[in-house]
PDB file of C-alpha atoms in Angstrom:
ATOM      1  CA  ALA A 237     -93.681 -11.635   6.953  1.00 53.00           C
ATOM      2  CA  GLN A 238     -94.576 -10.184  10.284  1.00 60.00           C
ATOM      3  CA  THR A 239     -97.705  -8.184   9.629  1.00 85.00           C
ATOM      4  CA  VAL A 240    -100.468  -6.183  11.231  1.00 93.00           C
ATOM      5  CA  THR A 241    -103.944  -6.794   9.819  1.00 93.00           C
ATOM      6  CA  GLN A 242    -107.017  -4.635  10.141  1.00 95.00           C
ATOM      7  CA  SER A 243    -109.861  -6.428   8.436  1.00 94.00           C
ATOM      8  CA  GLN A 244    -112.402  -3.592   8.636  1.00 95.00           C
ATOM      9  CA  PRO A 245    -111.627  -0.865   6.083  1.00 93.00           C
ATOM     10  CA  GLU A 246    -114.665   1.131   7.237  1.00 96.00           C
ATOM     11  CA  MET A 247    -116.835   1.201  10.321  1.00 97.00           C
ATOM     12  CA  SER A 248    -119.643   3.422  11.513  1.00 98.00           C
ATOM     13  CA  VAL A 249    -121.195   4.050  14.898  1.00 98.00           C
ATOM     14  CA  GLN A 250    -124.037   6.107  16.253  1.00 98.00           C
ATOM     15  CA  GLU A 251    -123.023   8.944  18.513  1.00 98.00           C
ATOM     16  CA  ALA A 252    -122.939   7.816  22.169  1.00 97.00           C
ATOM     17  CA  GLU A 253    -122.789   4.156  21.163  1.00 98.00           C
ATOM     18  CA  THR A 254    -119.883   1.720  21.407  1.00 98.00           C
ATOM     19  CA  VAL A 255    -117.770   0.431  18.550  1.00 98.00           C
ATOM     20  CA  THR A 256    -114.974  -2.127  18.380  1.00 98.00           C
ATOM     21  CA  LEU A 257    -112.179  -2.016  15.833  1.00 98.00           C
ATOM     22  CA  SER A 258    -110.313  -5.239  15.122  1.00 98.00           C
ATOM     23  CA  CYS A 259    -106.612  -5.862  14.745  1.00 97.00           C
ATOM     24  CA  THR A 260    -104.571  -9.030  14.451  1.00 97.00           C
ATOM     25  CA  TYR A 261    -100.845  -9.326  14.118  1.00 95.00           C
ATOM     26  CA  ASP A 262     -98.098 -11.778  13.532  1.00 91.00           C
ATOM     27  CA  THR A 263     -94.863 -11.874  15.470  1.00 87.00           C
ATOM     28  CA  SER A 264     -92.277 -14.367  16.595  1.00 85.00           C
ATOM     29  CA  GLU A 265     -91.307 -12.264  19.590  1.00 83.00           C
ATOM     30  CA  SER A 266     -92.550 -12.972  23.087  1.00 81.00           C
ATOM     31  CA  ASP A 267     -92.289  -9.377  24.244  1.00 83.00           C
ATOM     32  CA  TYR A 268     -93.529  -6.509  22.158  1.00 87.00           C
ATOM     33  CA  TYR A 269     -95.724  -3.452  22.254  1.00 90.00           C
ATOM     34  CA  LEU A 270     -98.992  -2.656  20.573  1.00 93.00           C
ATOM     35  CA  PHE A 271    -100.500   0.723  19.818  1.00 95.00           C
ATOM     36  CA  TRP A 272    -103.609   2.292  18.414  1.00 97.00           C
ATOM     37  CA  TYR A 273    -103.169   5.583  16.590  1.00 97.00           C
ATOM     38  CA  LYS A 274    -105.809   7.988  15.380  1.00 97.00           C
ATOM     39  CA  GLN A 275    -105.424  10.024  12.198  1.00 95.00           C
ATOM     40  CA  PRO A 276    -108.074  12.759  11.882  1.00 94.00           C
ATOM     41  CA  PRO A 277    -108.606  14.684   8.636  1.00 90.00           C
ATOM     42  CA  SER A 278    -105.649  16.903   9.533  1.00 89.00           C
ATOM     43  CA  ARG A 279    -103.561  13.723   9.039  1.00 90.00           C
ATOM     44  CA  GLN A 280    -101.678  14.285  12.260  1.00 91.00           C
ATOM     45  CA  MET A 281    -101.018  10.912  13.896  1.00 94.00           C
ATOM     46  CA  ILE A 282    -102.156  10.809  17.514  1.00 95.00           C
ATOM     47  CA  LEU A 283    -101.516   7.997  19.982  1.00 95.00           C
ATOM     48  CA  VAL A 284    -104.754   6.657  21.439  1.00 97.00           C
ATOM     49  CA  ILE A 285    -103.601   3.790  23.621  1.00 96.00           C
ATOM     50  CA  ARG A 286    -100.727   1.351  24.087  1.00 94.00           C
ATOM     51  CA  GLN A 287    -100.389  -2.178  25.448  1.00 93.00           C
ATOM     52  CA  GLU A 288     -97.338  -4.084  26.604  1.00 89.00           C
ATOM     53  CA  ALA A 289     -97.517  -7.738  25.619  1.00 89.00           C
ATOM     54  CA  TYR A 290     -96.202  -9.055  28.914  1.00 87.00           C
ATOM     55  CA  LYS A 291     -99.001  -7.310  30.793  1.00 86.00           C
ATOM     56  CA  GLN A 292    -102.177  -9.354  30.968  1.00 84.00           C
ATOM     57  CA  GLN A 293    -104.317  -6.436  32.062  1.00 91.00           C
ATOM     58  CA  ASN A 294    -106.001  -4.649  29.205  1.00 95.00           C
ATOM     59  CA  ALA A 295    -105.047  -0.998  28.817  1.00 94.00           C
ATOM     60  CA  THR A 296    -107.680   1.694  29.301  1.00 95.00           C
ATOM     61  CA  GLU A 297    -107.610   5.401  28.531  1.00 94.00           C
ATOM     62  CA  ASN A 298    -110.878   7.132  29.398  1.00 95.00           C
ATOM     63  CA  ARG A 299    -113.404   6.033  26.742  1.00 97.00           C
ATOM     64  CA  PHE A 300    -110.849   3.893  24.939  1.00 98.00           C
ATOM     65  CA  SER A 301    -109.983   0.364  25.958  1.00 97.00           C
ATOM     66  CA  VAL A 302    -108.396  -2.656  24.364  1.00 97.00           C
ATOM     67  CA  ASN A 303    -109.094  -6.349  24.354  1.00 97.00           C
ATOM     68  CA  PHE A 304    -105.677  -7.961  24.142  1.00 96.00           C
ATOM     69  CA  GLN A 305    -105.660 -11.677  23.441  1.00 95.00           C
ATOM     70  CA  LYS A 306    -101.998 -12.672  23.279  1.00 93.00           C
ATOM     71  CA  ALA A 307    -102.510 -16.287  22.306  1.00 92.00           C
ATOM     72  CA  ALA A 308    -104.804 -15.283  19.485  1.00 94.00           C
ATOM     73  CA  LYS A 309    -102.555 -12.325  18.559  1.00 94.00           C
ATOM     74  CA  SER A 310    -105.540 -10.059  18.636  1.00 96.00           C
ATOM     75  CA  PHE A 311    -105.655  -6.433  19.793  1.00 96.00           C
ATOM     76  CA  SER A 312    -109.036  -4.760  19.360  1.00 98.00           C
ATOM     77  CA  LEU A 313    -109.943  -1.209  20.299  1.00 98.00           C
ATOM     78  CA  LYS A 314    -113.238  -0.382  21.953  1.00 98.00           C
ATOM     79  CA  ILE A 315    -114.540   3.162  21.878  1.00 98.00           C
ATOM     80  CA  SER A 316    -117.329   3.825  24.324  1.00 98.00           C
ATOM     81  CA  ASP A 317    -119.758   6.737  24.238  1.00 98.00           C
ATOM     82  CA  SER A 318    -118.596   7.634  20.731  1.00 98.00           C
ATOM     83  CA  GLN A 319    -118.277  11.322  19.975  1.00 97.00           C
ATOM     84  CA  LEU A 320    -118.231  13.193  16.688  1.00 97.00           C
ATOM     85  CA  GLY A 321    -114.575  13.994  17.277  1.00 96.00           C
ATOM     86  CA  ASP A 322    -113.750  10.301  17.244  1.00 97.00           C
ATOM     87  CA  ALA A 323    -114.298  10.204  13.486  1.00 97.00           C
ATOM     88  CA  ALA A 324    -110.926   9.414  11.958  1.00 97.00           C
ATOM     89  CA  MET A 325    -108.708   6.715  10.519  1.00 96.00           C
ATOM     90  CA  TYR A 326    -107.509   4.335  13.202  1.00 97.00           C
ATOM     91  CA  PHE A 327    -104.284   2.418  12.832  1.00 96.00           C
ATOM     92  CA  CYS A 328    -103.093  -0.531  14.834  1.00 96.00           C
ATOM     93  CA  ALA A 329     -99.316  -0.801  15.213  1.00 94.00           C
ATOM     94  CA  ARG A 330     -96.769  -3.234  16.579  1.00 92.00           C
ATOM     95  CA  ASP A 331     -93.249  -2.617  17.823  1.00 88.00           C
ATOM     96  CA  ASP A 332     -91.101  -5.684  18.521  1.00 77.00           C
ATOM     97  CA  THR A 333     -87.649  -4.360  19.157  1.00 71.00           C
ATOM     98  CA  GLY A 334     -88.154  -0.711  19.897  1.00 66.00           C
ATOM     99  CA  ASN A 335     -86.757   0.136  16.493  1.00 71.00           C
ATOM    100  CA  GLN A 336     -89.517  -0.659  14.049  1.00 80.00           C
ATOM    101  CA  PHE A 337     -93.163   0.313  14.151  1.00 86.00           C
ATOM    102  CA  TYR A 338     -95.352  -1.681  11.771  1.00 89.00           C
ATOM    103  CA  PHE A 339     -98.814  -0.396  11.010  1.00 92.00           C
ATOM    104  CA  GLY A 340    -101.995  -1.953   9.690  1.00 93.00           C
ATOM    105  CA  THR A 341    -103.944  -0.629   6.727  1.00 91.00           C
ATOM    106  CA  GLY A 342    -106.318   1.335   8.911  1.00 94.00           C
ATOM    107  CA  THR A 343    -110.035   1.508   9.674  1.00 96.00           C
ATOM    108  CA  SER A 344    -112.017   4.577   8.721  1.00 95.00           C
ATOM    109  CA  LEU A 345    -114.489   5.343  11.501  1.00 97.00           C
ATOM    110  CA  THR A 346    -117.595   7.410  10.834  1.00 97.00           C
ATOM    111  CA  VAL A 347    -119.632   8.730  13.740  1.00 98.00           C
ATOM    112  CA  ILE A 348    -123.285   9.285  12.901  1.00 97.00           C
ATOM    113  CA  PRO A 349    -125.004  12.121  14.787  1.00 96.00           C
TER     114      PRO A 349
ATOM    115  CA  SER B 195     -90.432  19.390  25.204  1.00 80.00           C
ATOM    116  CA  GLN B 196     -89.724  17.428  22.072  1.00 81.00           C
ATOM    117  CA  THR B 197     -90.895  18.585  18.685  1.00 90.00           C
ATOM    118  CA  ILE B 198     -90.572  17.236  15.186  1.00 94.00           C
ATOM    119  CA  HIS B 199     -90.490  19.367  12.081  1.00 94.00           C
ATOM    120  CA  GLN B 200     -91.085  18.074   8.602  1.00 95.00           C
ATOM    121  CA  TRP B 201     -91.061  20.069   5.387  1.00 92.00           C
ATOM    122  CA  PRO B 202     -92.322  20.928   2.924  1.00 93.00           C
ATOM    123  CA  ALA B 203     -95.997  20.321   3.649  1.00 93.00           C
ATOM    124  CA  THR B 204     -96.883  19.865  -0.006  1.00 95.00           C
ATOM    125  CA  LEU B 205     -94.786  19.268  -3.079  1.00 97.00           C
ATOM    126  CA  VAL B 206     -95.542  18.807  -6.757  1.00 97.00           C
ATOM    127  CA  GLN B 207     -92.655  17.423  -8.759  1.00 97.00           C
ATOM    128  CA  PRO B 208     -92.315  16.223 -12.370  1.00 97.00           C
ATOM    129  CA  VAL B 209     -91.403  12.668 -13.161  1.00 97.00           C
ATOM    130  CA  GLY B 210     -87.652  12.236 -13.292  1.00 97.00           C
ATOM    131  CA  SER B 211     -86.875  15.125 -10.974  1.00 97.00           C
ATOM    132  CA  PRO B 212     -84.962  14.705  -7.695  1.00 97.00           C
ATOM    133  CA  LEU B 213     -86.525  14.746  -4.249  1.00 96.00           C
ATOM    134  CA  SER B 214     -85.379  15.842  -0.836  1.00 96.00           C
ATOM    135  CA  LEU B 215     -87.657  15.812   2.194  1.00 96.00           C
ATOM    136  CA  GLU B 216     -86.223  16.883   5.494  1.00 96.00           C
ATOM    137  CA  CYS B 217     -87.161  16.062   9.056  1.00 97.00           C
ATOM    138  CA  THR B 218     -85.609  17.393  12.246  1.00 97.00           C
ATOM    139  CA  VAL B 219     -86.279  16.635  15.873  1.00 95.00           C
ATOM    140  CA  GLU B 220     -85.736  18.976  18.799  1.00 94.00           C
ATOM    141  CA  GLY B 221     -85.583  18.395  22.510  1.00 91.00           C
ATOM    142  CA  THR B 222     -84.167  14.890  22.518  1.00 90.00           C
ATOM    143  CA  SER B 223     -80.947  13.132  21.659  1.00 89.00           C
ATOM    144  CA  ASN B 224     -80.198   9.893  19.817  1.00 90.00           C
ATOM    145  CA  PRO B 225     -83.789   9.314  18.730  1.00 92.00           C
ATOM    146  CA  ASN B 226     -84.888   6.494  16.488  1.00 92.00           C
ATOM    147  CA  LEU B 227     -86.062   8.068  13.248  1.00 94.00           C
ATOM    148  CA  TYR B 228     -88.505   6.744  10.692  1.00 94.00           C
ATOM    149  CA  TRP B 229     -89.868   7.511   7.240  1.00 95.00           C
ATOM    150  CA  TYR B 230     -93.296   6.178   6.312  1.00 94.00           C
ATOM    151  CA  ARG B 231     -95.352   6.445   3.154  1.00 94.00           C
ATOM    152  CA  GLN B 232     -99.121   6.465   3.172  1.00 91.00           C
ATOM    153  CA  ALA B 233    -100.607   5.846  -0.267  1.00 80.00           C
ATOM    154  CA  ALA B 234    -104.199   6.912  -0.881  1.00 70.00           C
ATOM    155  CA  GLY B 235    -106.600   4.683   1.048  1.00 66.00           C
ATOM    156  CA  ARG B 236    -103.814   2.525   2.413  1.00 71.00           C
ATOM    157  CA  GLY B 237    -101.892   2.110   5.614  1.00 85.00           C
ATOM    158  CA  LEU B 238     -98.498   3.349   6.655  1.00 90.00           C
ATOM    159  CA  GLN B 239     -95.625   1.597   4.968  1.00 89.00           C
ATOM    160  CA  LEU B 240     -92.318   1.739   6.811  1.00 90.00           C
ATOM    161  CA  LEU B 241     -89.673   2.864   4.331  1.00 93.00           C
ATOM    162  CA  PHE B 242     -86.569   3.510   6.421  1.00 94.00           C
ATOM    163  CA  TYR B 243     -85.562   3.650  10.026  1.00 91.00           C
ATOM    164  CA  SER B 244     -82.404   4.792  11.739  1.00 93.00           C
ATOM    165  CA  VAL B 245     -81.082   4.130  15.229  1.00 91.00           C
ATOM    166  CA  GLY B 246     -78.082   6.451  14.924  1.00 92.00           C
ATOM    167  CA  ILE B 247     -76.056   8.774  12.725  1.00 94.00           C
ATOM    168  CA  GLY B 248     -75.215   7.134   9.443  1.00 90.00           C
ATOM    169  CA  GLN B 249     -77.204   3.999  10.324  1.00 92.00           C
ATOM    170  CA  ILE B 250     -80.043   3.424   7.885  1.00 93.00           C
ATOM    171  CA  SER B 251     -82.171   0.329   7.516  1.00 90.00           C
ATOM    172  CA  SER B 252     -84.364  -0.072   4.477  1.00 88.00           C
ATOM    173  CA  GLU B 253     -87.598  -1.974   4.706  1.00 83.00           C
ATOM    174  CA  VAL B 254     -88.656  -1.873   1.088  1.00 80.00           C
ATOM    175  CA  PRO B 255     -86.345  -1.777  -1.950  1.00 66.00           C
ATOM    176  CA  GLN B 256     -87.418   1.129  -4.081  1.00 79.00           C
ATOM    177  CA  ASN B 257     -86.565   4.343  -5.794  1.00 88.00           C
ATOM    178  CA  LEU B 258     -85.918   6.170  -2.533  1.00 94.00           C
ATOM    179  CA  SER B 259     -83.008   6.514  -0.144  1.00 95.00           C
ATOM    180  CA  ALA B 260     -82.548   7.997   3.302  1.00 96.00           C
ATOM    181  CA  SER B 261     -79.696   9.621   5.146  1.00 96.00           C
ATOM    182  CA  ARG B 262     -79.025  10.778   8.670  1.00 97.00           C
ATOM    183  CA  PRO B 263     -76.204  13.308   8.526  1.00 95.00           C
ATOM    184  CA  GLN B 264     -76.820  14.556  12.059  1.00 95.00           C
ATOM    185  CA  ASP B 265     -78.279  13.022  15.191  1.00 95.00           C
ATOM    186  CA  ARG B 266     -81.649  14.708  14.834  1.00 95.00           C
ATOM    187  CA  GLN B 267     -81.889  15.102  11.074  1.00 96.00           C
ATOM    188  CA  PHE B 268     -83.391  12.574   8.703  1.00 97.00           C
ATOM    189  CA  ILE B 269     -83.594  13.105   4.956  1.00 97.00           C
ATOM    190  CA  LEU B 270     -85.573  11.206   2.350  1.00 96.00           C
ATOM    191  CA  SER B 271     -84.245  11.470  -1.178  1.00 96.00           C
ATOM    192  CA  SER B 272     -84.691  10.291  -4.695  1.00 96.00           C
ATOM    193  CA  LYS B 273     -82.555  10.899  -7.764  1.00 95.00           C
ATOM    194  CA  LYS B 274     -85.428  10.425 -10.205  1.00 96.00           C
ATOM    195  CA  LEU B 275     -89.038  10.431  -9.090  1.00 96.00           C
ATOM    196  CA  LEU B 276     -91.588   8.005 -10.493  1.00 94.00           C
ATOM    197  CA  LEU B 277     -95.341   8.485 -10.704  1.00 94.00           C
ATOM    198  CA  SER B 278     -95.686   5.708  -8.141  1.00 91.00           C
ATOM    199  CA  ASP B 279     -93.748   7.779  -5.604  1.00 93.00           C
ATOM    200  CA  SER B 280     -96.787   9.992  -5.098  1.00 92.00           C
ATOM    201  CA  GLY B 281     -98.219   9.778  -1.616  1.00 92.00           C
ATOM    202  CA  PHE B 282     -98.205  11.176   1.865  1.00 94.00           C
ATOM    203  CA  TYR B 283     -94.833  10.903   3.613  1.00 96.00           C
ATOM    204  CA  LEU B 284     -94.543  10.937   7.349  1.00 96.00           C
ATOM    205  CA  CYS B 285     -91.454  11.318   9.458  1.00 97.00           C
ATOM    206  CA  ALA B 286     -91.510  10.018  13.025  1.00 95.00           C
ATOM    207  CA  TRP B 287     -89.229   9.604  16.012  1.00 93.00           C
ATOM    208  CA  SER B 288     -89.239   7.473  19.109  1.00 91.00           C
ATOM    209  CA  GLY B 289     -87.053   7.030  22.132  1.00 86.00           C
ATOM    210  CA  GLY B 290     -86.449   3.371  21.303  1.00 71.00           C
ATOM    211  CA  GLY B 291     -86.600   0.474  23.717  1.00 65.00           C
ATOM    212  CA  GLY B 292     -90.111  -0.548  22.764  1.00 60.00           C
ATOM    213  CA  ASN B 293     -92.162   1.105  25.456  1.00 61.00           C
ATOM    214  CA  THR B 294     -92.262   4.478  23.795  1.00 77.00           C
ATOM    215  CA  GLU B 295     -94.689   5.714  21.225  1.00 86.00           C
ATOM    216  CA  ALA B 296     -93.717   7.102  17.859  1.00 90.00           C
ATOM    217  CA  PHE B 297     -94.223  10.842  17.450  1.00 92.00           C
ATOM    218  CA  PHE B 298     -95.096  12.011  13.976  1.00 94.00           C
ATOM    219  CA  GLY B 299     -94.447  15.087  11.915  1.00 94.00           C
ATOM    220  CA  GLN B 300     -97.181  16.861  10.015  1.00 94.00           C
ATOM    221  CA  GLY B 301     -96.423  14.998   6.811  1.00 94.00           C
ATOM    222  CA  THR B 302     -95.592  15.914   3.222  1.00 96.00           C
ATOM    223  CA  ARG B 303     -98.063  15.403   0.431  1.00 95.00           C
ATOM    224  CA  LEU B 304     -96.017  14.571  -2.662  1.00 95.00           C
ATOM    225  CA  THR B 305     -97.591  14.566  -6.091  1.00 96.00           C
ATOM    226  CA  VAL B 306     -95.485  13.418  -8.999  1.00 96.00           C
ATOM    227  CA  VAL B 307     -96.826  14.646 -12.327  1.00 97.00           C
TER     228      VAL B 307
END
């Protein structure tokens, strides 16, 4: 089965510090797309960042960046200068064909003041 | 701009009763549509996706079914609910093609009693 794995059910970080959330995936496709979504307590899913597999450059969105290792099928999310509002569930997702988004089991991030 | 509406927000249903959750999208045409279930403490499980009217793909065999009677309407149904159907259901849409994110509705919290 083609899966998305998040091995850290829970993580915590001190406010203003940096945290990295891990994600690995399995796919037989050579071209695909990867996403990180944030789900705050409101449960609204919010896109944080996306990465196209054929692009070697890691995506960056303000304090959020990814470390994309295609050969290792790894897609980690780094949050710099963590803020209290970053506390949420974070989901890694993969889209191979443009028709199916597969999500990991999520990482619950706590930000400690 | 595009919007997605999902209702109801919460639902309590007895075991054996039918279910109908509705999702509609505005501001776009021919979207890909998705139904996900998020069980407590778990990730998002893709239940159904649709790339066009009347076209439904099922990811997981189960007690649920989906229909797409109109281009921007996606319905999740069950003839007889089970206790295990309890969870948080999310509808989403995307433009397809891979390089587009999935946009989510507000979700429905279903409790089967």
